[in-house]
XYZ file of C-alpha atoms in Angstrom:
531
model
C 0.000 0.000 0.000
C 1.458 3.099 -0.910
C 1.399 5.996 1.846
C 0.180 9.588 1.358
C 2.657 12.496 2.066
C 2.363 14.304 5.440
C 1.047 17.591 3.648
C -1.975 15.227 1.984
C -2.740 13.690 5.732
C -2.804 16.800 7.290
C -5.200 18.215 4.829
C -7.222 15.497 5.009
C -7.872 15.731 9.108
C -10.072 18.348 8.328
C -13.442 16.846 8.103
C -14.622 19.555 5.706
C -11.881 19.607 3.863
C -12.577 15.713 3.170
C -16.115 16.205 2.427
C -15.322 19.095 -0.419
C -12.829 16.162 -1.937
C -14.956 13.332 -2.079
C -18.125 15.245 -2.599
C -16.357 16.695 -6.186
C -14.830 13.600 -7.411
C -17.508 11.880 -7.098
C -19.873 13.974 -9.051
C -17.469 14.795 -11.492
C -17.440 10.681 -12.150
C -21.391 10.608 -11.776
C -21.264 13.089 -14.789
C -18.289 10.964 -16.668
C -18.577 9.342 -19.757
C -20.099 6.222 -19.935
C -16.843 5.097 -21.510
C -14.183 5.238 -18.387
C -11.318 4.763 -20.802
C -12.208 7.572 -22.865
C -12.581 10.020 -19.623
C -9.109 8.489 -17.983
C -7.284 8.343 -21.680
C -8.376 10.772 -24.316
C -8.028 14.481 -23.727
C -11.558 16.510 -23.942
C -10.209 18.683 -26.123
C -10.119 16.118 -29.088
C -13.748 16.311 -28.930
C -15.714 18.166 -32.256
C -17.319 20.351 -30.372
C -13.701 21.339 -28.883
C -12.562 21.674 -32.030
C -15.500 23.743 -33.899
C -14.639 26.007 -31.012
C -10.845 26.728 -31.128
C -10.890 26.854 -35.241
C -9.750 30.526 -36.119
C -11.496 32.955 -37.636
C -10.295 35.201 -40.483
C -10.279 35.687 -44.337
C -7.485 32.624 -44.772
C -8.933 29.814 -42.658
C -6.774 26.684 -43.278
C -7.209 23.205 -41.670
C -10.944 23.876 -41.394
C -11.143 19.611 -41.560
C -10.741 18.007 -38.297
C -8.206 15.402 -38.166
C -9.586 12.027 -36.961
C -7.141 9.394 -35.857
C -7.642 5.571 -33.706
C -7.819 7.831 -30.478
C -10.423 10.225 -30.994
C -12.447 8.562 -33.423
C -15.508 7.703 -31.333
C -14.885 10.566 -29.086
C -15.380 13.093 -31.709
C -18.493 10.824 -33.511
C -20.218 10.691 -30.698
C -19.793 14.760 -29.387
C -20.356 16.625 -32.678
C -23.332 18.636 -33.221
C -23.748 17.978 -36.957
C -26.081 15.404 -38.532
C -24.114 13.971 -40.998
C -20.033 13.450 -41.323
C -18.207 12.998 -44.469
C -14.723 11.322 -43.358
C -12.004 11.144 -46.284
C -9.498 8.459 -45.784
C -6.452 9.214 -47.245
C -2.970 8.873 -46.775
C -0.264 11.813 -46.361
C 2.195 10.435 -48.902
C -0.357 9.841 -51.525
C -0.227 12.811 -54.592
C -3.520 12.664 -55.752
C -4.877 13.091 -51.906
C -2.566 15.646 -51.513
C -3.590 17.696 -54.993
C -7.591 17.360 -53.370
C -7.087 18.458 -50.141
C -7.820 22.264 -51.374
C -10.872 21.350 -53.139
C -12.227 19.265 -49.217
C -10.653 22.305 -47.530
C -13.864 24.767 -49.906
C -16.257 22.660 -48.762
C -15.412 22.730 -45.098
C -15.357 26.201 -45.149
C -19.389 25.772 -45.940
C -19.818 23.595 -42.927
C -17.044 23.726 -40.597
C -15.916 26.133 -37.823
C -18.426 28.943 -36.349
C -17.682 31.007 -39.139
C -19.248 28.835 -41.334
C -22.134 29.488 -44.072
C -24.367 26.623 -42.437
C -22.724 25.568 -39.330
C -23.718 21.971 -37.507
C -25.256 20.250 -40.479
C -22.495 18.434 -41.735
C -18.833 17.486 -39.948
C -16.194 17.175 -42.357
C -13.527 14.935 -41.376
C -10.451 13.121 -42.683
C -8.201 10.277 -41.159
C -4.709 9.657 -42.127
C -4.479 5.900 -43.084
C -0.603 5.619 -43.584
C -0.288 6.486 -39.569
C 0.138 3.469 -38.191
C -2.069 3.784 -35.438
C -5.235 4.203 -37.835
C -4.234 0.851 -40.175
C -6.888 -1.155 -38.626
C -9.196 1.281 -38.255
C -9.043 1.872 -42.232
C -9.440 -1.840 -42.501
C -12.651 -1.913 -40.331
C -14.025 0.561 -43.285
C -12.667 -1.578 -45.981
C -10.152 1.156 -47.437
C -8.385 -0.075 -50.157
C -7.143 2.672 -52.085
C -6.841 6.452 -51.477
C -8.952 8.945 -50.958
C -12.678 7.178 -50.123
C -14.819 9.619 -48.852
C -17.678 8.314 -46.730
C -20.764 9.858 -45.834
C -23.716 8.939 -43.083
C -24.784 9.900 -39.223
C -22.001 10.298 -37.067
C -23.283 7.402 -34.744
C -23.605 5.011 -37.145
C -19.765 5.178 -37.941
C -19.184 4.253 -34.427
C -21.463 1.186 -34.195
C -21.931 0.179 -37.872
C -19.491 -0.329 -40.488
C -18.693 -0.086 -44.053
C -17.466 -3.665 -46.258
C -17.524 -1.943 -49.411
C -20.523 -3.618 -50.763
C -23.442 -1.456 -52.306
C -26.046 -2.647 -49.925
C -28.516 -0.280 -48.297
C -26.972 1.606 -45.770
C -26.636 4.515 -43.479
C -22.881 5.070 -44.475
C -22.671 5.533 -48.065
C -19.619 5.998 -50.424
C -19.677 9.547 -52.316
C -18.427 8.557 -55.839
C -18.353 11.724 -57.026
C -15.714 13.795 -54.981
C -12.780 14.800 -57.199
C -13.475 18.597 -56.871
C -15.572 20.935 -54.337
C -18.566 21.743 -56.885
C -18.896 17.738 -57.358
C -18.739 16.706 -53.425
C -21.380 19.521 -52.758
C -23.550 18.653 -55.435
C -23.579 15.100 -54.083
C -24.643 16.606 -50.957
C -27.570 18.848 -51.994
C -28.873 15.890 -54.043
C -28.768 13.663 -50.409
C -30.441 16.466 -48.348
C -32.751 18.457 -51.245
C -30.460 21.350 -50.595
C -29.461 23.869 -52.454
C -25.621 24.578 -50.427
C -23.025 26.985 -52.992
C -19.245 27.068 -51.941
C -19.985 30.871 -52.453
C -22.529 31.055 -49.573
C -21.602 33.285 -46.568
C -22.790 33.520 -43.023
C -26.861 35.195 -42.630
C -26.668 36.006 -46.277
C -29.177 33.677 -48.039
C -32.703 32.478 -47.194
C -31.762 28.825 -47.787
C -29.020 28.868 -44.923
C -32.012 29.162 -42.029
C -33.612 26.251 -40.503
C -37.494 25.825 -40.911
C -37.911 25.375 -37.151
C -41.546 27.372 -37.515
C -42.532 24.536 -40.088
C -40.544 21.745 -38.460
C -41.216 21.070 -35.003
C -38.233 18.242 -34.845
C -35.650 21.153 -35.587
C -35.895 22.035 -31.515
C -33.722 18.996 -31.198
C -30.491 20.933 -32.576
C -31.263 23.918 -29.419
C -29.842 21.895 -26.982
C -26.403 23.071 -28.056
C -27.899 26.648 -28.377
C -28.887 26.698 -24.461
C -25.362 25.492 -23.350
C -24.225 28.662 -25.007
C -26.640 30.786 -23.718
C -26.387 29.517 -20.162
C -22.289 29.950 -20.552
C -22.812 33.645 -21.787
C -25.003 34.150 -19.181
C -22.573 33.346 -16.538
C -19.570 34.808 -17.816
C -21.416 38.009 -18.128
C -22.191 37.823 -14.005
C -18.512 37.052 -13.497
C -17.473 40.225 -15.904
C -19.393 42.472 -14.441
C -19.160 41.195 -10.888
C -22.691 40.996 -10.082
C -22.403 38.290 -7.360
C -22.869 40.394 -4.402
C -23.569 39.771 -0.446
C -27.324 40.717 -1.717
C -27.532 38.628 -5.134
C -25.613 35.424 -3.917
C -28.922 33.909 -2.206
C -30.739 34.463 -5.768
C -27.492 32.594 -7.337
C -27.618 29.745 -5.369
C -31.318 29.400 -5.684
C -31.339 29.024 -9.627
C -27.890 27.127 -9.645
C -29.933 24.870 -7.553
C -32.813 24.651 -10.388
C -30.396 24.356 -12.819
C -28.542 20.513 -10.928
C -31.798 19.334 -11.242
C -33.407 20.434 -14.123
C -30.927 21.864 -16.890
C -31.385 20.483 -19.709
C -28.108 19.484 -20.654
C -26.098 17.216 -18.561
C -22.867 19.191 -19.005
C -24.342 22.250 -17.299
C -25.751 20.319 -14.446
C -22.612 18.834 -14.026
C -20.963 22.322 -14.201
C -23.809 23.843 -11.613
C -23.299 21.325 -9.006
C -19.386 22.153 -9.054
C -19.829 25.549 -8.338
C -23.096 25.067 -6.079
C -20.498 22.686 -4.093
C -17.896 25.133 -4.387
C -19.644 28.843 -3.252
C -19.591 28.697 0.147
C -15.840 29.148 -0.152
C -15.991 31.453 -3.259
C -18.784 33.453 -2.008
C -18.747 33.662 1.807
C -22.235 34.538 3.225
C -20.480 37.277 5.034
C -18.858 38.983 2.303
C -19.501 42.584 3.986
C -18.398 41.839 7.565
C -15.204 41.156 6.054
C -14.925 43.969 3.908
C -14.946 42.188 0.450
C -18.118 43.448 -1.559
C -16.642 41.958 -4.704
C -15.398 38.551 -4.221
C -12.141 37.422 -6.646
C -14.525 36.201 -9.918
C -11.343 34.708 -11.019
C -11.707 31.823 -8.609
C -14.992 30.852 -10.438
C -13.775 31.062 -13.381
C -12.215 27.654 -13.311
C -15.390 25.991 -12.525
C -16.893 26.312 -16.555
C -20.911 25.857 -16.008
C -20.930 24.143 -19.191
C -17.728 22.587 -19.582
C -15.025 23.795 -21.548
C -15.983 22.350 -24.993
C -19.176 25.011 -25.638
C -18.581 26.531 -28.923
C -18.878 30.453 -29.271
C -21.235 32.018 -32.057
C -22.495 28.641 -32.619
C -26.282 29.147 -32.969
C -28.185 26.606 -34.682
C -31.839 26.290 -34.067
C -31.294 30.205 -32.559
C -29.652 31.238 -36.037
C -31.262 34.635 -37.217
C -30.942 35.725 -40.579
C -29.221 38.923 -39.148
C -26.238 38.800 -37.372
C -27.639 40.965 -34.292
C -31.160 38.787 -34.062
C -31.753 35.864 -31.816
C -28.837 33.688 -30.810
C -28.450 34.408 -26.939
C -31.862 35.550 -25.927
C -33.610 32.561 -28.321
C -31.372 30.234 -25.868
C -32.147 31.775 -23.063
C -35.828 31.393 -23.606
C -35.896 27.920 -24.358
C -33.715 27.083 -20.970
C -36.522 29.194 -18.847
C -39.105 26.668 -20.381
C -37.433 23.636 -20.741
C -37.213 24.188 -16.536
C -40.714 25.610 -16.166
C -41.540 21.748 -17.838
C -39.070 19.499 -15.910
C -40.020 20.977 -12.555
C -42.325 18.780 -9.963
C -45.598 20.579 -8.690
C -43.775 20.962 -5.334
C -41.095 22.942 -7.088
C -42.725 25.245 -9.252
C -43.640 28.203 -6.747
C -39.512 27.979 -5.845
C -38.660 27.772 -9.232
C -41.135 30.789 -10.629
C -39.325 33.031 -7.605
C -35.826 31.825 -8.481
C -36.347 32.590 -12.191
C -37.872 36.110 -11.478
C -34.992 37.203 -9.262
C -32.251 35.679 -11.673
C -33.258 37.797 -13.887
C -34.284 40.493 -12.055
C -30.682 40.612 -10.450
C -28.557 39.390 -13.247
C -29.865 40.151 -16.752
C -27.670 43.058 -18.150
C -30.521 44.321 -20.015
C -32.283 46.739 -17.889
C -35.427 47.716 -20.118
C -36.412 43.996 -20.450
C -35.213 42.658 -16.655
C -37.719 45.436 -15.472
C -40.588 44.607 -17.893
C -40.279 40.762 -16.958
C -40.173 41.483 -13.051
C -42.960 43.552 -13.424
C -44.707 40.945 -15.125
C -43.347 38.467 -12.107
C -44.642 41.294 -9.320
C -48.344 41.039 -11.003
C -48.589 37.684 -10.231
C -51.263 37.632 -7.194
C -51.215 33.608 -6.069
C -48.826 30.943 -5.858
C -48.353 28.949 -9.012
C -48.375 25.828 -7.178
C -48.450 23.193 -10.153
C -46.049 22.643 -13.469
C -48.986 23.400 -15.350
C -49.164 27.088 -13.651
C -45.465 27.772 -13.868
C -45.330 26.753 -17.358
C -47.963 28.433 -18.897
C -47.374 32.106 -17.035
C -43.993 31.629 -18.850
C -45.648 31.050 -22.067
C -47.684 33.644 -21.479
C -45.154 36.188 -20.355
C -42.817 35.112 -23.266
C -45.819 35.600 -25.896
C -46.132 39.293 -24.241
C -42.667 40.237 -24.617
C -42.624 39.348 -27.948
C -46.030 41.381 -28.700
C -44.270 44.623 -26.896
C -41.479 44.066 -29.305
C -42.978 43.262 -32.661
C -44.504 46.493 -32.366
C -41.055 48.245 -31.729
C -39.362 46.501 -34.097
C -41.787 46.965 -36.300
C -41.769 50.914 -36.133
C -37.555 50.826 -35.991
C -37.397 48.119 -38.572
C -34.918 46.286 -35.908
C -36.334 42.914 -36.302
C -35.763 39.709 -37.952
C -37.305 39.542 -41.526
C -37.079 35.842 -41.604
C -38.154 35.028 -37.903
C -40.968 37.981 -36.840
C -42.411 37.987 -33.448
C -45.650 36.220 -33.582
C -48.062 34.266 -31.324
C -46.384 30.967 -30.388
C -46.605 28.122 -30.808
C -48.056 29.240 -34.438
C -50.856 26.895 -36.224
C -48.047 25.181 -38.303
C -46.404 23.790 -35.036
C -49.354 22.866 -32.996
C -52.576 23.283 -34.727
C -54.551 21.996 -32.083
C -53.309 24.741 -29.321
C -56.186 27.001 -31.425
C -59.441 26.285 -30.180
C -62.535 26.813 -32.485
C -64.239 29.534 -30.398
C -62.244 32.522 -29.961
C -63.087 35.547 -27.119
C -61.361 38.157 -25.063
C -60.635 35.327 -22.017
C -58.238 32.836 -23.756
C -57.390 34.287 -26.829
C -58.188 31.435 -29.172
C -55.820 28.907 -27.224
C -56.770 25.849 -26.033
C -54.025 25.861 -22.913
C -54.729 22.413 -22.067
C -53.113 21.500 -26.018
C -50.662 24.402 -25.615
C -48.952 22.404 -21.800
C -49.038 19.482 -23.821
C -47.468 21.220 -26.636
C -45.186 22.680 -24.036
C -44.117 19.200 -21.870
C -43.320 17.572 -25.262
C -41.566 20.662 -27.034
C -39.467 21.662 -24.550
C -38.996 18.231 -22.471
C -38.482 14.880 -24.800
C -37.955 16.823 -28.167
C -35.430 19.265 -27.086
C -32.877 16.320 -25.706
C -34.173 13.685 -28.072
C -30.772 14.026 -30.301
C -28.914 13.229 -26.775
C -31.231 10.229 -26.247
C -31.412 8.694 -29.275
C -27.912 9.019 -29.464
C -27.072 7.449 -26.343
C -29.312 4.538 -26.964
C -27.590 3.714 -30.849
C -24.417 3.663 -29.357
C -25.017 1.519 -26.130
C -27.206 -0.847 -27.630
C -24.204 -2.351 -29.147
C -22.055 -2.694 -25.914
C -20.753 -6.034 -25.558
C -19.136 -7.816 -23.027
C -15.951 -9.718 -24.566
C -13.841 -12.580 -22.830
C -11.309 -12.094 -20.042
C -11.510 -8.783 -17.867
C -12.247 -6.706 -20.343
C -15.709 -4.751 -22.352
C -15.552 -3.828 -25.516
C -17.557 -0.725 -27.162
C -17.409 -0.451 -30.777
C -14.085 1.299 -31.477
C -13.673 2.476 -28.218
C -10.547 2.300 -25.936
C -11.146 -1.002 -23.373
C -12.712 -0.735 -19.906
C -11.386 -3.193 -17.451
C -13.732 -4.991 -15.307
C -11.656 -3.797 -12.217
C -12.573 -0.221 -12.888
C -16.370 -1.528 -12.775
C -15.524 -2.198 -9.372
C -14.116 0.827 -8.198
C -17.139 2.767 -9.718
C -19.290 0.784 -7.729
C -17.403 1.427 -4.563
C -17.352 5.300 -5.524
C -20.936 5.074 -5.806
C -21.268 3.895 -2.826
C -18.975 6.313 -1.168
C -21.257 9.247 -3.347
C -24.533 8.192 -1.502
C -22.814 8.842 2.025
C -21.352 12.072 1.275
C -24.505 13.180 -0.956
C -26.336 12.108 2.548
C -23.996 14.610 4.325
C -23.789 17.161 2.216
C -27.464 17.558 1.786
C -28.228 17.413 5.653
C -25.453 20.712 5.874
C -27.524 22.303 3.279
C -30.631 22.037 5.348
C -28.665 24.402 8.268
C -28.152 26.773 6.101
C -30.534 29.941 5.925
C -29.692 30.569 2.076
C -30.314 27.055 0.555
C -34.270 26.350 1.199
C -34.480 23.305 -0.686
C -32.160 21.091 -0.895
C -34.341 18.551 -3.167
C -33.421 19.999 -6.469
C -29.941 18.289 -6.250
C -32.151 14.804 -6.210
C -31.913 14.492 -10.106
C -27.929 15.214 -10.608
């Protein structure tokens, strides 16, 4: 058995000290991938969504292909944002691959990076088949001669694969591909598009997504609400807005957010920092003279993870550069909690939304109008059904007040007006027959159900469904070992110590949550139930 150093023992006799430890790891591993090799071996910054982040901006943008290789393979499959992935196997020594990688490099710049004409449709991709460490991987996809460009769902190169044979299939071989025009008319003729090498950013009407018309398109805003959340906090932290009288309202939505955020990366990231503020933020940050706490210190604690790409709006696209994006993903993470939230919850969740942004939003004309809005609320919303439909309600105001001003300024959105949601083409049913003064022609009891389905299943379905491909084809092999498609092995033994972690979680968890309960500022300690 190997023995700690002094300095670890010592720091470890404080019993709080050991709580903050355990209590971290182990939700950082309850959040881990469900691949522990990948976690322990592959660095998170291979990820696509890593990637589409870091790629520079600028007139000359080379390299706009991401580089696939044996180790990041799955990783990057499994992360990206896009629908469909073209991956080019190649090899560097070969001439002819060489003399195409300009024309691959034009068509990346249509769908790669955030710069990009139509940004998370397709991933472009390549993989280097004279390295060594890629040979079998090129052999699983029947490569036998250089380039093949194949095209199909990003899962379905991780689970399925390709023998060459023109069979039905999700992965397909693109035939065509010896210049840019060529592999992007093969693509418009697969989607019905109608993509040009020529097309820039907001400047055509084909480049926006028919998410009025195509209520499946909600799916893709899942990535949109990580951004918005992770603006929304590094805004608080620029401006220093967590103060001794704002840190209760903090804590109260960081609490809404561990249990009901939509994305698992940003409950993950709210639970660090929710387990971390007592230290950042002391509750008596006047008595000790320090109104403005060091916001560097929570800056290493990234509320979504550090692989949320910037300027990355999909479903939030506008067709203006200056339209939509954050605000569009900050609406849809105010009702995707208004749905998720218990009846017992909603009253504390409809306060800790109204003082978040009451407190935090850094627009003042629209924080005031939506606490007023809050202030005329007369009795407790006590069900999901109340909370949920006073935020459609408020959100359908806000965008009445602002049609008209838009309207008069010519500010708005051409492409995406405000109007009445959900319109007829989403939810045709949400219109009742008879219409009077009282209800407006809605039917609310079709609009919740409109609502719980919209902005609950639908808007993580792509997560799900993702999940659930790639699992289903987890096998257990011979020996000590489990093998997932091309994944890195997981030893049994690991197994083992997960279980004992988990055991170790529940304690702590037990702990932790029965020193929330002393504490004045942290009134309900039940949201953590669902991290």
């Amino acid at each position: 058995m190997h023995h700690l150093p002094s300095v670890i023992l010592n720091h470890l006799i404080s019993v709080s000290s050991m709580f903050k430890l355990f209590t971290t790891l182990l939700i950082l591993w309850s959040f881990g991938s469900s691949s522990l090799s990948s976690a322990l071996l592959i660095s998170p910054t291979l990820g696509s969504r890593s990637i589409l982040r870091t790629i520079k901006r600028g007139v000359d943008r080379p390299g706009l292909v991401v580089d696939l290789n044996a180790t990041n393979f799955d990783t990057v499959l499994k992360e990206t944002p896009a629908t469909y992935v073209i991956i080019e196997f190649y090899a560097h020594w070969c001439p002819a691959c060489r003399n195409y990688k300009p024309q691959y490099e034009k068509v990346a710049r249509v769908f790669n990076g955030a710069d990009a004409a139509h940004p998370g449709i397709i991933l472009l991709t390549r993989l280097d088949c004279a390295n060594k460490l890629n040979v079998k991987l090129c052999g699983i996809f029947s490569v036998r001669y250089f380039p093949v460009l194949l095209w199909g769902p990003p899962s379905k190169f991780v689970i399925a694969r390709y023998d060459g044979k023109k069979v039905k299939s999700e992965i397909n071989l693109i035939e065509d591909w010896e210049t840019s025009q060529l592999i992007l008319q093969w693509i418009n003729t697969q989607l019905k598009s109608s993509f040009e090498l020529e097309d820039e950013k907001f400047e055509h009407e084909e480049v926006l997504q028919l998410n009025v018309s195509d209520s499946g398109q909600i799916a893709r805003a899942i990535f949109d609400v990580e951004e918005s959340t992770t603006i929304f906090f590094d805004n608080i932290l620029e401006h220093k807005m967590i103060k001794s009288d704002t840190r209760t309202t903090l804590i109260k939505f960081l609490q809404l957010m561990v249990a009901h955020h939509p994305s698992r990366r940003c409950r993950k990231g709210s639970a660090e920092v929710l387990v971390n503020f007592d230290d950042l933020y002391p509750s008596n940050i006047s008595s000790i003279n320090k109104d403005e706490p060091d916001t560097d210190a929570l800056r290493v604690y990234k509320i979504c993870g550090n692989q949320v790409p910037r300027g990355y709006w999909m479903f939030c696209r506008g067709s203006k550069s200056d339209t939509r994006g954050f605000s569009c993903g900050l609406w849809i993470l105010l009702h995707s909690l208004s749905v998720r939230v218990d009846d017992e919850e909603s009253q504390f969740a409809f306060k800790a939304t109204c003082h978040f942004i009451h407190n935090f939003f850094l627009c003042q004309e629209c924080r005031q109008h939506f606490y007023k809005m809050c202030s005329s609320v007369s009795t407790p919303l006590n069900t999901t059904r109340d909370f949920a439909l006073w935020l459609w309600t408020v959100h359908n105001k806000v965008n009445e007040r602002l049609m008209k001003t838009e309207q008069v300024l010519e500010t708005g959105d051409p492409k995406f007006p405000k109007i009445p949601f959900p319109p007829k083409q989403l939810c045709p049913k949400c219109y009742s027959e008879t219409e009077n003064e009282t209800n407006n022609n809605w039917d609310h009891n079709e609009v919740l159900k409109f609502l719980l389905d919209y902005y609950g299943n639908m808007l993580v379905s792509s997560y799900k469904d993702k999940d659930t491909d790639i699992m289903s084809h987890v096998s257990i092999g011979s020996g000590d070992v489990a093998v997932s498609g091309t994944a890195l092995v997981v030893p049994v033994g690991a197994a083992v110590g997960i279980a004992v972690a988990s055991c170790l979680f529940g304690a702590v968890a037990y702990l932790w949550r029965s020193r929330q309960k002393n504490r004045k500022n942290l009134f309900k300690p039940q949201f953590l139930k669902n991290v």
